Coordinates of C-alpha atoms in Angstrom, one line a residue:
Chain A
M1 CA 14.2 -50.9 -15.3
T2 CA 13.0 -49.6 -18.7
E3 CA 12.4 -45.9 -19.2
T4 CA 9.9 -44.4 -21.6
A5 CA 12.2 -41.9 -23.2
E6 CA 9.6 -39.4 -24.5
R7 CA 7.8 -39.1 -21.1
T8 CA 9.2 -37.0 -18.3
A9 CA 8.7 -38.6 -14.9
L10 CA 6.5 -36.6 -12.4
V11 CA 8.9 -37.5 -9.7
E12 CA 12.3 -39.2 -10.1
L13 CA 14.7 -40.1 -7.4
D14 CA 18.1 -41.3 -8.5
G15 CA 20.7 -42.7 -6.1
V16 CA 19.2 -40.7 -3.2
S17 CA 20.8 -41.1 0.3
K18 CA 20.0 -39.7 3.7
Y19 CA 22.0 -39.9 6.8
Y20 CA 21.1 -38.9 10.4
G21 CA 24.5 -38.3 11.8
N22 CA 26.3 -41.5 11.4
I23 CA 23.2 -43.5 10.9
R24 CA 22.4 -44.6 7.4
A25 CA 18.6 -44.1 6.9
L26 CA 18.6 -44.4 3.2
E27 CA 21.3 -45.1 0.7
D28 CA 21.3 -45.1 -3.1
V29 CA 17.6 -45.5 -3.6
S30 CA 16.0 -44.8 -7.0
L31 CA 12.3 -44.4 -7.8
V32 CA 10.3 -43.2 -10.8
V33 CA 6.7 -42.1 -10.7
H34 CA 4.9 -41.5 -14.0
A35 CA 1.5 -39.9 -14.5
G36 CA -1.2 -42.6 -14.4
E37 CA 1.0 -45.1 -12.8
I38 CA 1.4 -46.5 -9.3
S39 CA 4.9 -47.0 -7.9
C40 CA 5.0 -49.2 -4.8
V41 CA 7.7 -49.0 -2.2
L42 CA 7.8 -52.1 -0.1
G43 CA 9.8 -52.8 3.0
D44 CA 9.7 -54.1 6.6
N45 CA 9.7 -51.8 9.6
G46 CA 12.9 -49.8 9.7
A47 CA 13.6 -50.3 6.0
G48 CA 13.6 -46.6 5.3
K49 CA 10.1 -46.1 3.9
S50 CA 9.3 -43.2 6.2
T51 CA 12.5 -41.4 5.4
L52 CA 11.7 -41.8 1.7
I53 CA 8.3 -40.3 2.2
K54 CA 9.7 -37.4 4.3
I55 CA 12.1 -36.5 1.5
I56 CA 9.4 -36.5 -1.1
A57 CA 7.0 -34.6 1.2
G58 CA 9.6 -31.9 1.9
L59 CA 10.0 -32.7 5.6
H60 CA 13.7 -33.8 5.2
K61 CA 16.3 -32.9 2.6
H62 CA 18.3 -35.6 0.9
D63 CA 22.1 -35.7 1.4
S64 CA 23.1 -37.0 -2.0
G65 CA 21.7 -38.2 -5.3
S66 CA 19.2 -36.3 -7.4
F67 CA 15.5 -35.6 -6.8
S68 CA 13.6 -34.2 -9.8
I69 CA 10.0 -33.1 -10.0
E70 CA 8.9 -33.0 -13.7
G71 CA 12.4 -33.2 -14.9
E72 CA 13.7 -30.3 -12.7
Q73 CA 16.3 -31.0 -10.1
T74 CA 15.1 -29.9 -6.7
R75 CA 15.7 -29.9 -3.0
L76 CA 12.5 -29.2 -1.1
A77 CA 12.6 -26.8 1.8
N78 CA 9.3 -27.6 3.6
P79 CA 6.0 -29.5 3.2
R80 CA 4.3 -26.4 1.8
E81 CA 6.7 -26.3 -1.1
S82 CA 6.0 -29.9 -1.8
L83 CA 2.3 -29.2 -1.8
D84 CA 2.7 -26.3 -4.1
R85 CA 4.7 -28.4 -6.6
G86 CA 1.7 -30.8 -6.7
I87 CA 2.8 -33.5 -4.4
A88 CA 0.1 -34.4 -1.8
T89 CA 1.1 -36.7 1.0
V90 CA -1.6 -38.6 2.9
Y91 CA -0.4 -39.9 6.2
Q92 CA -2.0 -42.8 7.8
D93 CA -3.0 -41.1 11.1
L94 CA -2.7 -37.4 10.2
A95 CA -5.4 -37.3 7.6
V96 CA -8.5 -35.8 9.3
V97 CA -10.0 -34.1 12.4
P98 CA -12.5 -36.7 13.7
L99 CA -15.1 -34.5 15.3
M100 CA -15.5 -32.2 12.3
P101 CA -18.1 -32.7 9.6
V102 CA -16.9 -34.4 6.4
W103 CA -17.2 -31.2 4.3
R104 CA -15.3 -29.1 6.8
N105 CA -12.5 -31.6 6.8
F106 CA -12.5 -31.8 3.0
F107 CA -11.9 -28.1 2.7
L108 CA -9.8 -27.6 5.9
G109 CA -7.0 -25.1 5.2
S110 CA -8.4 -24.2 1.8
E111 CA -11.9 -23.1 2.6
L112 CA -14.0 -21.5 -0.1
T113 CA -15.5 -18.1 0.8
K114 CA -17.9 -15.6 -0.7
G115 CA -18.6 -11.9 0.0
S116 CA -16.0 -9.4 1.1
G117 CA -14.9 -7.3 4.1
P118 CA -16.6 -8.2 7.4
F119 CA -19.2 -10.2 5.5
K120 CA -16.7 -12.5 3.9
R121 CA -18.1 -15.9 4.8
L122 CA -17.7 -19.5 4.1
D123 CA -19.6 -20.7 1.0
V124 CA -21.1 -23.6 3.0
D125 CA -23.5 -24.7 0.3
L126 CA -20.9 -24.9 -2.4
M127 CA -18.5 -26.7 -0.2
R128 CA -21.1 -29.2 0.8
R129 CA -22.1 -29.9 -2.8
T130 CA -18.5 -30.0 -4.0
T131 CA -17.6 -32.5 -1.2
H132 CA -20.5 -34.7 -2.1
A133 CA -19.8 -34.6 -5.8
E134 CA -16.1 -35.1 -5.5
L135 CA -16.5 -38.1 -3.2
L136 CA -19.1 -39.5 -5.5
R137 CA -16.6 -39.2 -8.4
M138 CA -14.3 -41.4 -6.3
G139 CA -17.1 -43.8 -5.8
I140 CA -18.0 -42.9 -2.2
D141 CA -21.6 -42.2 -1.9
L142 CA -22.0 -40.5 1.5
R143 CA -25.3 -40.3 3.1
D144 CA -24.6 -37.0 4.8
V145 CA -21.6 -34.7 4.4
D146 CA -22.5 -33.1 7.7
Q147 CA -21.7 -36.2 9.8
P148 CA -18.5 -36.1 11.8
I149 CA -15.8 -37.7 9.8
G150 CA -15.0 -39.8 12.8
T151 CA -18.2 -41.8 12.2
L152 CA -16.8 -43.0 8.9
S153 CA -14.8 -46.2 8.7
G154 CA -11.0 -46.0 8.6
G155 CA -11.0 -46.9 4.9
E156 CA -13.5 -44.2 4.1
R157 CA -11.5 -41.6 6.0
Q158 CA -8.4 -42.5 3.9
C159 CA -10.6 -42.2 0.8
V160 CA -11.8 -38.7 1.8
A161 CA -8.2 -37.7 2.3
I162 CA -7.3 -39.1 -1.1
A163 CA -10.3 -37.4 -2.8
R164 CA -9.3 -34.1 -1.1
A165 CA -5.7 -34.4 -2.6
V166 CA -7.1 -35.1 -6.0
Y167 CA -9.6 -32.2 -5.9
F168 CA -6.9 -29.7 -4.9
G169 CA -4.9 -30.5 -8.0
A170 CA -2.3 -32.9 -6.8
K171 CA -0.3 -34.5 -9.5
V172 CA 1.5 -36.9 -7.3
L173 CA -0.1 -38.7 -4.4
V174 CA 2.1 -40.2 -1.7
L175 CA 0.2 -42.7 0.4
D176 CA 1.8 -43.8 3.7
E177 CA 0.6 -47.4 4.5
P178 CA -3.0 -46.6 3.6
T179 CA -4.1 -50.2 4.3
A180 CA -2.0 -50.9 7.3
A181 CA -4.7 -50.5 10.0
L182 CA -7.5 -51.8 7.8
G183 CA -9.4 -55.1 7.4
V184 CA -9.4 -57.1 4.2
K185 CA -12.6 -55.6 2.8
Q186 CA -11.7 -52.0 3.7
S187 CA -8.3 -52.4 2.2
G188 CA -10.0 -53.4 -1.0
V189 CA -12.1 -50.3 -0.9
V190 CA -9.0 -48.1 -0.4
L191 CA -7.1 -49.8 -3.2
K192 CA -10.0 -49.2 -5.5
Y193 CA -9.7 -45.4 -4.8
V194 CA -6.0 -45.6 -5.3
A195 CA -6.7 -47.1 -8.7
A196 CA -9.3 -44.4 -9.3
A197 CA -6.7 -41.7 -8.6
R198 CA -4.3 -43.4 -11.0
D199 CA -7.0 -43.5 -13.6
A200 CA -7.6 -39.8 -13.0
G201 CA -4.0 -39.3 -14.3
L202 CA -2.2 -38.9 -11.0
G203 CA 1.2 -40.5 -10.3
V204 CA 0.9 -42.5 -7.1
V205 CA 3.6 -43.6 -4.6
L206 CA 2.1 -46.4 -2.5
I207 CA 4.1 -47.2 0.6
T208 CA 3.2 -50.6 2.0
H209 CA 4.6 -53.8 3.6
N210 CA 1.9 -55.9 2.0
P211 CA 3.1 -57.4 -1.3
H212 CA -0.4 -58.6 -2.1
H213 CA -1.9 -55.2 -2.0
A214 CA 1.1 -53.8 -3.9
Y215 CA 0.8 -56.3 -6.7
L216 CA -2.9 -55.7 -7.1
V217 CA -2.4 -52.2 -8.3
G218 CA 1.3 -51.5 -8.8
N219 CA 3.2 -50.8 -12.0
R220 CA 6.6 -50.7 -10.4
F221 CA 8.0 -52.1 -7.2
V222 CA 10.9 -50.9 -5.2
L223 CA 12.0 -53.0 -2.3
L224 CA 13.9 -51.5 0.6
K225 CA 15.8 -53.3 3.3
R226 CA 17.7 -51.7 6.2
G227 CA 17.9 -48.4 4.3
A228 CA 19.1 -49.8 1.0
M229 CA 17.3 -50.7 -2.2
F230 CA 17.6 -54.4 -2.8
G231 CA 15.3 -54.7 -5.8
S232 CA 13.5 -52.6 -8.4
Y233 CA 11.2 -54.2 -10.8
A234 CA 8.6 -53.3 -13.4
R235 CA 5.4 -55.3 -13.2
D236 CA 6.3 -57.6 -16.0
E237 CA 9.6 -58.5 -14.5
I238 CA 8.4 -60.1 -11.3
T239 CA 5.6 -62.4 -10.2
L240 CA 3.6 -62.0 -7.0
D241 CA 5.2 -65.1 -5.6
E242 CA 8.6 -63.8 -6.1
L243 CA 7.7 -60.4 -4.7
T244 CA 6.2 -62.1 -1.6
R245 CA 9.2 -64.3 -1.2
Q246 CA 11.6 -61.3 -1.4
M247 CA 9.4 -59.2 1.0
A248 CA 9.2 -62.1 3.5
G249 CA 12.9 -62.1 3.7
G250 CA 13.8 -64.7 1.0
S251 CA 16.7 -66.8 2.1
E252 CA 16.4 -65.4 5.6
L253 CA 13.0 -67.0 5.9
D254 CA 14.5 -70.3 4.9
D255 CA 17.1 -69.9 7.7
L256 CA 14.4 -69.1 10.2
R257 CA 12.4 -72.1 9.2
H258 CA 15.5 -74.3 9.8
E259 CA 16.1 -72.7 13.1
L260 CA 12.5 -73.2 14.3
E261 CA 12.3 -76.8 13.1
G262 CA 15.6 -77.6 14.7
R263 CA 14.2 -76.7 18.1
D264 CA 12.8 -79.3 20.4
A265 CA 9.0 -79.2 20.6
P266 CA 7.8 -77.9 24.0
Chain B
M1 CA -19.8 -25.5 -10.3
S2 CA -17.8 -27.1 -13.0
A3 CA -16.9 -30.2 -11.0
A4 CA -20.5 -31.4 -10.7
A5 CA -21.2 -34.0 -13.4
P6 CA -24.6 -33.8 -15.0
G7 CA -25.7 -36.9 -13.1
T8 CA -24.8 -35.4 -9.7
P9 CA -27.7 -36.2 -7.3
P10 CA -29.0 -33.4 -5.1
L11 CA -27.4 -33.1 -1.7
T12 CA -30.5 -34.3 0.1
D13 CA -30.3 -38.0 -0.1
E14 CA -33.4 -40.2 0.2
R15 CA -31.7 -42.0 3.0
L16 CA -31.5 -38.8 5.0
L17 CA -35.2 -38.9 5.6
K18 CA -34.7 -41.7 8.1
T19 CA -32.7 -39.4 10.4
S20 CA -35.3 -38.3 12.9
P21 CA -35.4 -34.7 14.0
L22 CA -34.7 -35.8 17.5
R23 CA -31.6 -37.6 16.4
K24 CA -30.4 -34.4 14.7
L25 CA -31.1 -32.4 17.8
M26 CA -29.1 -34.8 19.9
G27 CA -26.1 -34.0 17.7
R28 CA -26.2 -30.3 18.8
P29 CA -23.6 -29.3 21.4
E30 CA -26.2 -27.0 23.1
L31 CA -28.7 -29.8 23.8
G32 CA -27.7 -30.6 27.3
S33 CA -27.6 -27.0 28.4
V34 CA -31.0 -26.2 26.8
V35 CA -32.6 -29.1 28.7
G36 CA -30.8 -28.0 31.9
A37 CA -31.8 -24.3 31.5
V38 CA -35.5 -25.3 31.0
A39 CA -35.3 -27.5 34.0
V40 CA -33.7 -24.9 36.2
F41 CA -36.2 -22.2 35.0
L42 CA -39.2 -24.4 35.8
F43 CA -37.8 -25.4 39.1
F44 CA -37.4 -21.8 40.3
A45 CA -40.6 -20.7 38.6
I46 CA -42.4 -23.2 40.9
F47 CA -40.4 -22.8 44.1
A48 CA -39.5 -19.1 44.1
D49 CA -42.5 -16.9 44.1
S50 CA -40.9 -13.7 42.8
F51 CA -38.8 -15.5 40.1
L52 CA -41.2 -14.8 37.3
R53 CA -41.5 -11.1 37.9
A54 CA -40.0 -9.0 35.0
S55 CA -37.6 -7.2 37.4
S56 CA -36.4 -10.6 38.7
L57 CA -35.7 -11.8 35.2
A58 CA -33.8 -8.6 34.5
T59 CA -31.7 -9.3 37.5
V60 CA -31.1 -12.9 36.4
L61 CA -30.1 -11.7 32.9
Y62 CA -27.7 -9.2 34.4
A63 CA -26.0 -11.9 36.5
S64 CA -25.9 -14.2 33.5
S65 CA -24.4 -11.5 31.3
T66 CA -21.5 -10.7 33.6
I67 CA -20.5 -14.3 33.5
G68 CA -21.5 -14.8 29.8
I69 CA -19.3 -12.0 28.5
M70 CA -16.3 -14.1 29.6
A71 CA -17.8 -17.6 29.1
V72 CA -18.3 -17.0 25.4
P73 CA -14.6 -16.2 24.5
V74 CA -13.5 -18.8 27.0
A75 CA -15.7 -21.4 25.2
L76 CA -14.1 -20.5 21.9
L77 CA -10.7 -21.0 23.5
M78 CA -11.8 -24.3 24.8
I79 CA -13.1 -25.4 21.4
G80 CA -9.6 -24.5 20.2
G81 CA -8.3 -27.0 22.8
E82 CA -6.8 -24.7 25.4
F83 CA -7.6 -23.2 28.9
D84 CA -7.0 -19.8 30.4
L85 CA -6.8 -19.8 34.1
S86 CA -5.8 -16.2 34.1
A87 CA -9.2 -15.1 32.7
G88 CA -10.7 -14.3 36.2
V89 CA -8.0 -12.0 37.5
M90 CA -7.4 -10.5 34.0
V91 CA -10.8 -8.8 34.4
T92 CA -9.5 -7.1 37.6
T93 CA -6.2 -6.3 36.0
S94 CA -8.0 -4.6 33.1
A95 CA -10.1 -2.5 35.4
L96 CA -7.1 -1.5 37.5
I97 CA -5.2 -0.4 34.5
S98 CA -8.0 1.9 33.3
S99 CA -8.6 3.3 36.7
M100 CA -5.0 3.9 37.8
F101 CA -3.7 5.1 34.4
S102 CA -6.6 7.6 34.2
Y103 CA -6.1 8.8 37.8
Q104 CA -2.3 9.1 37.6
M105 CA -1.6 10.1 34.0
T106 CA -4.4 12.0 32.4
A107 CA -7.6 13.9 32.9
N108 CA -9.8 11.8 30.6
V109 CA -10.8 8.2 31.6
W110 CA -11.2 7.2 27.9
V111 CA -7.4 7.4 27.6
G112 CA -7.1 4.9 30.4
V113 CA -9.8 2.7 28.9
G114 CA -7.8 2.6 25.6
V115 CA -4.5 1.9 27.3
S116 CA -6.3 -0.9 29.2
L117 CA -7.5 -2.4 26.0
L118 CA -4.0 -2.5 24.5
L119 CA -2.4 -3.9 27.7
T120 CA -5.1 -6.5 28.3
L121 CA -4.8 -7.7 24.7
A122 CA -1.0 -7.8 25.3
I123 CA -1.6 -10.2 28.2
G124 CA -3.6 -12.4 25.8
V125 CA -0.8 -12.3 23.3
F126 CA 1.7 -13.2 26.0
N127 CA -0.4 -16.3 27.0
G128 CA -0.8 -17.4 23.4
V129 CA 2.9 -16.9 22.5
M130 CA 4.1 -18.6 25.6
L131 CA 1.9 -21.5 24.8
T132 CA 2.8 -21.9 21.2
R133 CA 6.5 -21.3 21.6
T134 CA 7.0 -23.8 24.4
D135 CA 5.8 -27.2 25.2
P136 CA 3.9 -27.2 28.6
P137 CA 0.1 -27.5 28.6
S138 CA -2.0 -24.3 28.7
F139 CA -3.1 -25.3 32.2
I140 CA 0.4 -24.6 33.5
I141 CA 1.2 -21.6 31.4
T142 CA -1.9 -19.7 32.3
L143 CA -1.6 -20.9 36.0
G144 CA 1.6 -19.0 35.9
T145 CA 0.0 -15.9 34.4
F146 CA -2.8 -16.2 36.9
L147 CA -0.4 -16.1 39.8
M148 CA 1.6 -13.3 38.3
L149 CA -1.5 -11.1 37.6
T150 CA -2.9 -11.8 41.1
G151 CA 0.4 -10.6 42.7
M152 CA 0.7 -7.6 40.3
N153 CA -2.9 -6.5 40.9
L154 CA -2.3 -6.3 44.7
G155 CA 1.3 -5.1 44.5
F156 CA 0.8 -2.3 42.0
T157 CA -2.4 -1.1 43.6
K158 CA -0.8 -0.8 47.1
L159 CA 2.3 0.8 45.6
I160 CA 0.4 3.4 43.7
S161 CA -2.7 4.2 45.9
G162 CA -1.5 3.0 49.2
T163 CA -4.5 0.8 49.8
V164 CA -5.9 -2.4 48.2
S165 CA -8.5 -0.5 46.2
T166 CA -8.2 2.3 43.6
K167 CA -9.1 5.9 44.1
S168 CA -12.5 7.2 42.9
I169 CA -12.4 8.5 39.3
S170 CA -16.1 9.5 39.2
D171 CA -15.4 13.2 39.0
M172 CA -13.1 12.8 36.0
E173 CA -13.7 13.8 32.5
G174 CA -15.4 11.2 30.3
F175 CA -16.6 9.1 33.3
S176 CA -20.3 9.6 32.6
S177 CA -19.9 8.7 28.9
A178 CA -17.8 5.7 29.7
K179 CA -20.4 4.7 32.3
D180 CA -23.1 4.9 29.6
V181 CA -21.1 2.5 27.4
F182 CA -20.1 0.0 30.0
A183 CA -22.4 0.2 33.0
S184 CA -25.7 2.0 32.1
T185 CA -29.2 0.9 32.7
L186 CA -31.8 0.8 29.9
T187 CA -35.4 1.0 30.9
I188 CA -37.7 -1.0 28.6
G189 CA -41.4 -1.2 29.5
G190 CA -40.7 -0.1 33.1
V191 CA -38.1 -2.8 33.7
D192 CA -34.4 -1.9 34.2
F193 CA -32.0 -3.8 32.0
K194 CA -28.2 -3.5 32.4
I195 CA -26.3 -2.7 29.2
T196 CA -24.0 -5.7 29.8
I197 CA -26.9 -7.8 28.5
L198 CA -26.4 -6.1 25.1
W199 CA -22.6 -6.7 25.2
W200 CA -23.3 -10.3 26.0
L201 CA -25.8 -10.8 23.1
A202 CA -23.4 -9.0 20.7
L203 CA -20.5 -11.3 21.7
I204 CA -22.7 -14.4 21.2
V205 CA -23.7 -13.3 17.7
V206 CA -20.1 -12.4 16.7
A207 CA -18.7 -15.6 18.2
T208 CA -21.3 -17.8 16.5
W209 CA -20.7 -16.1 13.2
I210 CA -16.9 -16.6 13.5
L211 CA -17.3 -20.2 14.5
L212 CA -19.8 -21.3 11.9
R213 CA -19.3 -19.0 9.0
T214 CA -15.6 -18.0 8.7
R215 CA -12.4 -19.8 7.8
V216 CA -11.1 -18.9 11.3
G217 CA -14.0 -20.8 12.8
N218 CA -13.1 -23.8 10.8
W219 CA -9.5 -23.5 12.0
I220 CA -10.6 -23.2 15.7
Y221 CA -12.5 -26.5 15.5
A222 CA -9.6 -28.1 13.7
V223 CA -6.9 -26.8 16.1
G224 CA -8.8 -28.2 19.0
G225 CA -10.0 -31.4 17.4
G226 CA -6.8 -32.5 15.7
E227 CA -3.8 -30.1 15.9
D228 CA -1.4 -32.3 13.8
A229 CA -4.0 -32.9 11.1
A230 CA -4.7 -29.2 10.9
R231 CA -1.0 -28.3 10.6
A232 CA -0.6 -30.9 7.9
V233 CA -3.2 -29.2 5.7
G234 CA -1.7 -25.7 6.2
V235 CA -3.9 -24.3 9.0
P236 CA -2.0 -21.5 10.9
V237 CA -2.3 -23.3 14.2
N238 CA -0.2 -20.9 16.3
K239 CA -1.9 -17.8 15.0
T240 CA -5.3 -19.3 15.7
K241 CA -4.4 -20.0 19.3
I242 CA -2.9 -16.6 19.9
G243 CA -6.1 -15.0 18.4
L244 CA -8.2 -17.1 20.8
Y245 CA -6.3 -15.9 23.8
M246 CA -6.7 -12.3 22.5
G247 CA -10.5 -13.0 22.4
V248 CA -10.5 -13.9 26.1
A249 CA -8.5 -10.8 26.8
F250 CA -11.0 -8.7 24.9
G251 CA -13.8 -10.2 27.0
A252 CA -11.8 -9.4 30.1
W253 CA -11.5 -5.8 29.0
I254 CA -15.3 -5.4 28.6
S255 CA -15.9 -7.1 32.0
G256 CA -13.2 -5.0 33.6
Q257 CA -14.6 -1.7 32.3
H258 CA -18.0 -2.7 33.5
L259 CA -16.6 -3.5 36.9
L260 CA -14.8 -0.1 37.1
F261 CA -17.7 2.1 35.8
S262 CA -20.4 0.5 37.8
F263 CA -18.6 0.7 41.2
D264 CA -16.2 3.6 40.5
V265 CA -13.5 1.9 42.6
V266 CA -11.9 -1.5 42.0
Q267 CA -10.8 -3.9 44.7
S268 CA -7.5 -5.3 43.6
G269 CA -8.1 -8.8 45.1
E270 CA -11.2 -9.5 43.1
G271 CA -11.6 -12.0 40.3
V272 CA -9.8 -15.0 41.8
G273 CA -11.8 -18.1 41.2
N274 CA -14.0 -16.6 38.5
E275 CA -11.9 -18.3 35.8
L276 CA -13.3 -21.7 36.9
I277 CA -16.9 -20.3 36.7
Y278 CA -16.3 -19.3 33.1
I279 CA -14.9 -22.8 32.3
I280 CA -17.8 -24.4 34.1
A281 CA -20.3 -22.4 32.1
A282 CA -18.6 -23.4 28.9
V283 CA -18.6 -27.1 29.9
I284 CA -22.3 -27.0 30.9
G285 CA -22.9 -25.4 27.5
G286 CA -21.5 -28.4 25.8
C287 CA -17.8 -27.6 25.1
L288 CA -15.6 -30.6 25.3
I289 CA -12.7 -30.2 27.8
T290 CA -10.4 -31.8 25.3
G291 CA -11.4 -29.3 22.5
G292 CA -12.8 -29.5 19.0
Y293 CA -16.4 -29.4 20.0
G294 CA -18.9 -26.9 21.4
S295 CA -20.7 -23.6 20.6
A296 CA -20.9 -20.0 21.7
V297 CA -24.7 -20.3 22.2
G298 CA -24.1 -23.3 24.5
A299 CA -21.7 -21.3 26.6
A300 CA -24.2 -18.5 26.8
I301 CA -26.9 -20.8 28.0
G302 CA -24.4 -22.2 30.5
A303 CA -24.0 -18.7 31.9
L304 CA -27.7 -18.3 31.9
I305 CA -28.0 -21.5 34.1
F306 CA -25.5 -19.9 36.4
G307 CA -27.4 -16.6 36.6
M308 CA -30.8 -18.3 37.2
T309 CA -29.3 -20.6 39.9
S310 CA -27.5 -17.9 41.8
K311 CA -30.4 -15.5 41.8
G312 CA -33.1 -18.1 42.0
I313 CA -31.8 -19.3 45.3
V314 CA -32.0 -15.8 46.6
F315 CA -35.5 -15.3 45.3
A316 CA -36.5 -18.6 46.9
E317 CA -35.0 -17.3 50.2
W318 CA -32.8 -20.3 50.6
N319 CA -29.4 -20.5 52.1
P320 CA -27.0 -19.5 49.3
D321 CA -24.6 -22.2 50.5
W322 CA -26.6 -24.6 48.3
F323 CA -25.6 -22.7 45.2
K324 CA -22.2 -24.5 45.0
F325 CA -23.8 -27.9 45.4
F326 CA -26.2 -27.1 42.6
L327 CA -23.4 -26.1 40.4
G328 CA -21.3 -29.1 41.1
A329 CA -24.2 -31.4 40.3
M330 CA -24.8 -29.6 37.1
L331 CA -21.2 -29.8 36.0
L332 CA -21.1 -33.5 36.6
L333 CA -24.2 -34.1 34.6
A334 CA -22.9 -32.0 31.8
T335 CA -19.6 -33.8 31.7
L336 CA -21.3 -37.2 31.6
L337 CA -23.5 -36.0 28.7
N338 CA -20.4 -34.7 26.9
A339 CA -18.5 -37.9 27.3
W340 CA -21.4 -39.7 25.8
V341 CA -21.6 -37.3 22.9
R342 CA -17.9 -37.6 22.1
K343 CA -18.1 -41.4 22.2
R344 CA -21.0 -41.3 19.7
A345 CA -19.3 -38.8 17.4
E346 CA -16.0 -40.6 17.3
A347 CA -17.3 -44.2 17.1
T348 CA -16.4 -46.0 14.0
K349 CA -19.1 -48.0 12.4

């Protein structure tokens, strides 16, 4: 993997490992995220993707290896610290409160207020306008920011969560399987916003098990299998076909084919 | 606003015009209760001759306010996704504390009233902390508090005064001024209105302000509608819930003081079963049992339906046994309406 020497990576993991007791969850994994680039982490279920996210998001501490944010070695204590360092994690199912209006969701936990003392109150108008404008910047033209966010499609909800992270000054966006539960068209919409976030200068970590989605937007690809890294490529080092083959299991898939063909047809 | 690009369109979108006012109205949590309240009002206006008299309406408002003072904070708690089954007996507990502390310890009832406020709020904190520190649902936790308070109300009263009711405190210092605050009657235009109506209205205003115009209100909706999502964006989930239980305790304190200063003595066995009435009023008012949706105004209207029904049946000179039937039917209707609202709100296009 080639490194641009003059640029400091926003997030850099080098040989990071994590064990749960005697279970190897992650071993010797390296990942670099630069501003304005998308680093994809690919892997099947149980490959260690969630553990990797939890380390970056501050939910777990890594056991060995180095984890640097903007060149500074670090070991995050909790999710709040991760947020404060500019890393926003958007979880697939944790993103929003369905019954609340879009604008209340957008500012949840960081509401804007005006006035003081007992008359300190939400600046509803500013929040509504900001939500509308920020979503529009990401290319989402909402009819009504007062509608419950549950009435939006799954893709749009992901997009609101992404737009929220961008607005609140995230430098690094960690997306946990943003397209996993979505249809083809909606996945496209989400990938567009992922690209928009990249163009806005953010570093993006895209966790996915879909090589096609990854290859559409990714600059780097890290492949995980059973907790270990079995491939790390820059975009010009690998083709989509090769990425797909490796994700699908490569030689394992050939073995499976033989096995299935060898059986008697029912 | 720096973020707004010059080309930002105004918030009102031309597509919004297609939303009919009716459709907007349907989205309000109070809708069902308003329709219900109008129906109940018309019903008794037609069938009960004396219902429309000013004095009758004052009676109805009084009955509504005694329920409403509790229904409003209970509704806030429900929006936050939790129940409080101890709310009914907590009212009695609060009254007993004031009465007995004043009688045994001091000469001025206001000291007892103050001690009662602190201890009642402490019960609220206990409920909230027990809930947030442990895993079981609030239904079980507050069922435990409910039973404990019921037992303590009777046990302590018998232990201290020898009977199931408290001693009279009407000759004590401060009684008349406390009665003015909690149980007086205001005469407006020849009609007697109980002061609890004012307490009720004040609570509605404050609760509505908190819900719709403060950060805490945003957190209440979020905690009830998606606890994990709220926690993930940094909402203080536990503090919000403890605060909501303290709100219910505050309502119980007001109700308890009203009880004490209007009747002078407190029956220690009272209050059992009222917790369900508060919950029913909140549900009729549009609060979702599962949390995350509802309003203080709705709960107040739910209490008003209660007041109109219970007094309306008396004015119509019917057998009051029918009151419960009425209530059950109303609750079922409200629940069906709520289920429909939730489905609509959560439906994905």
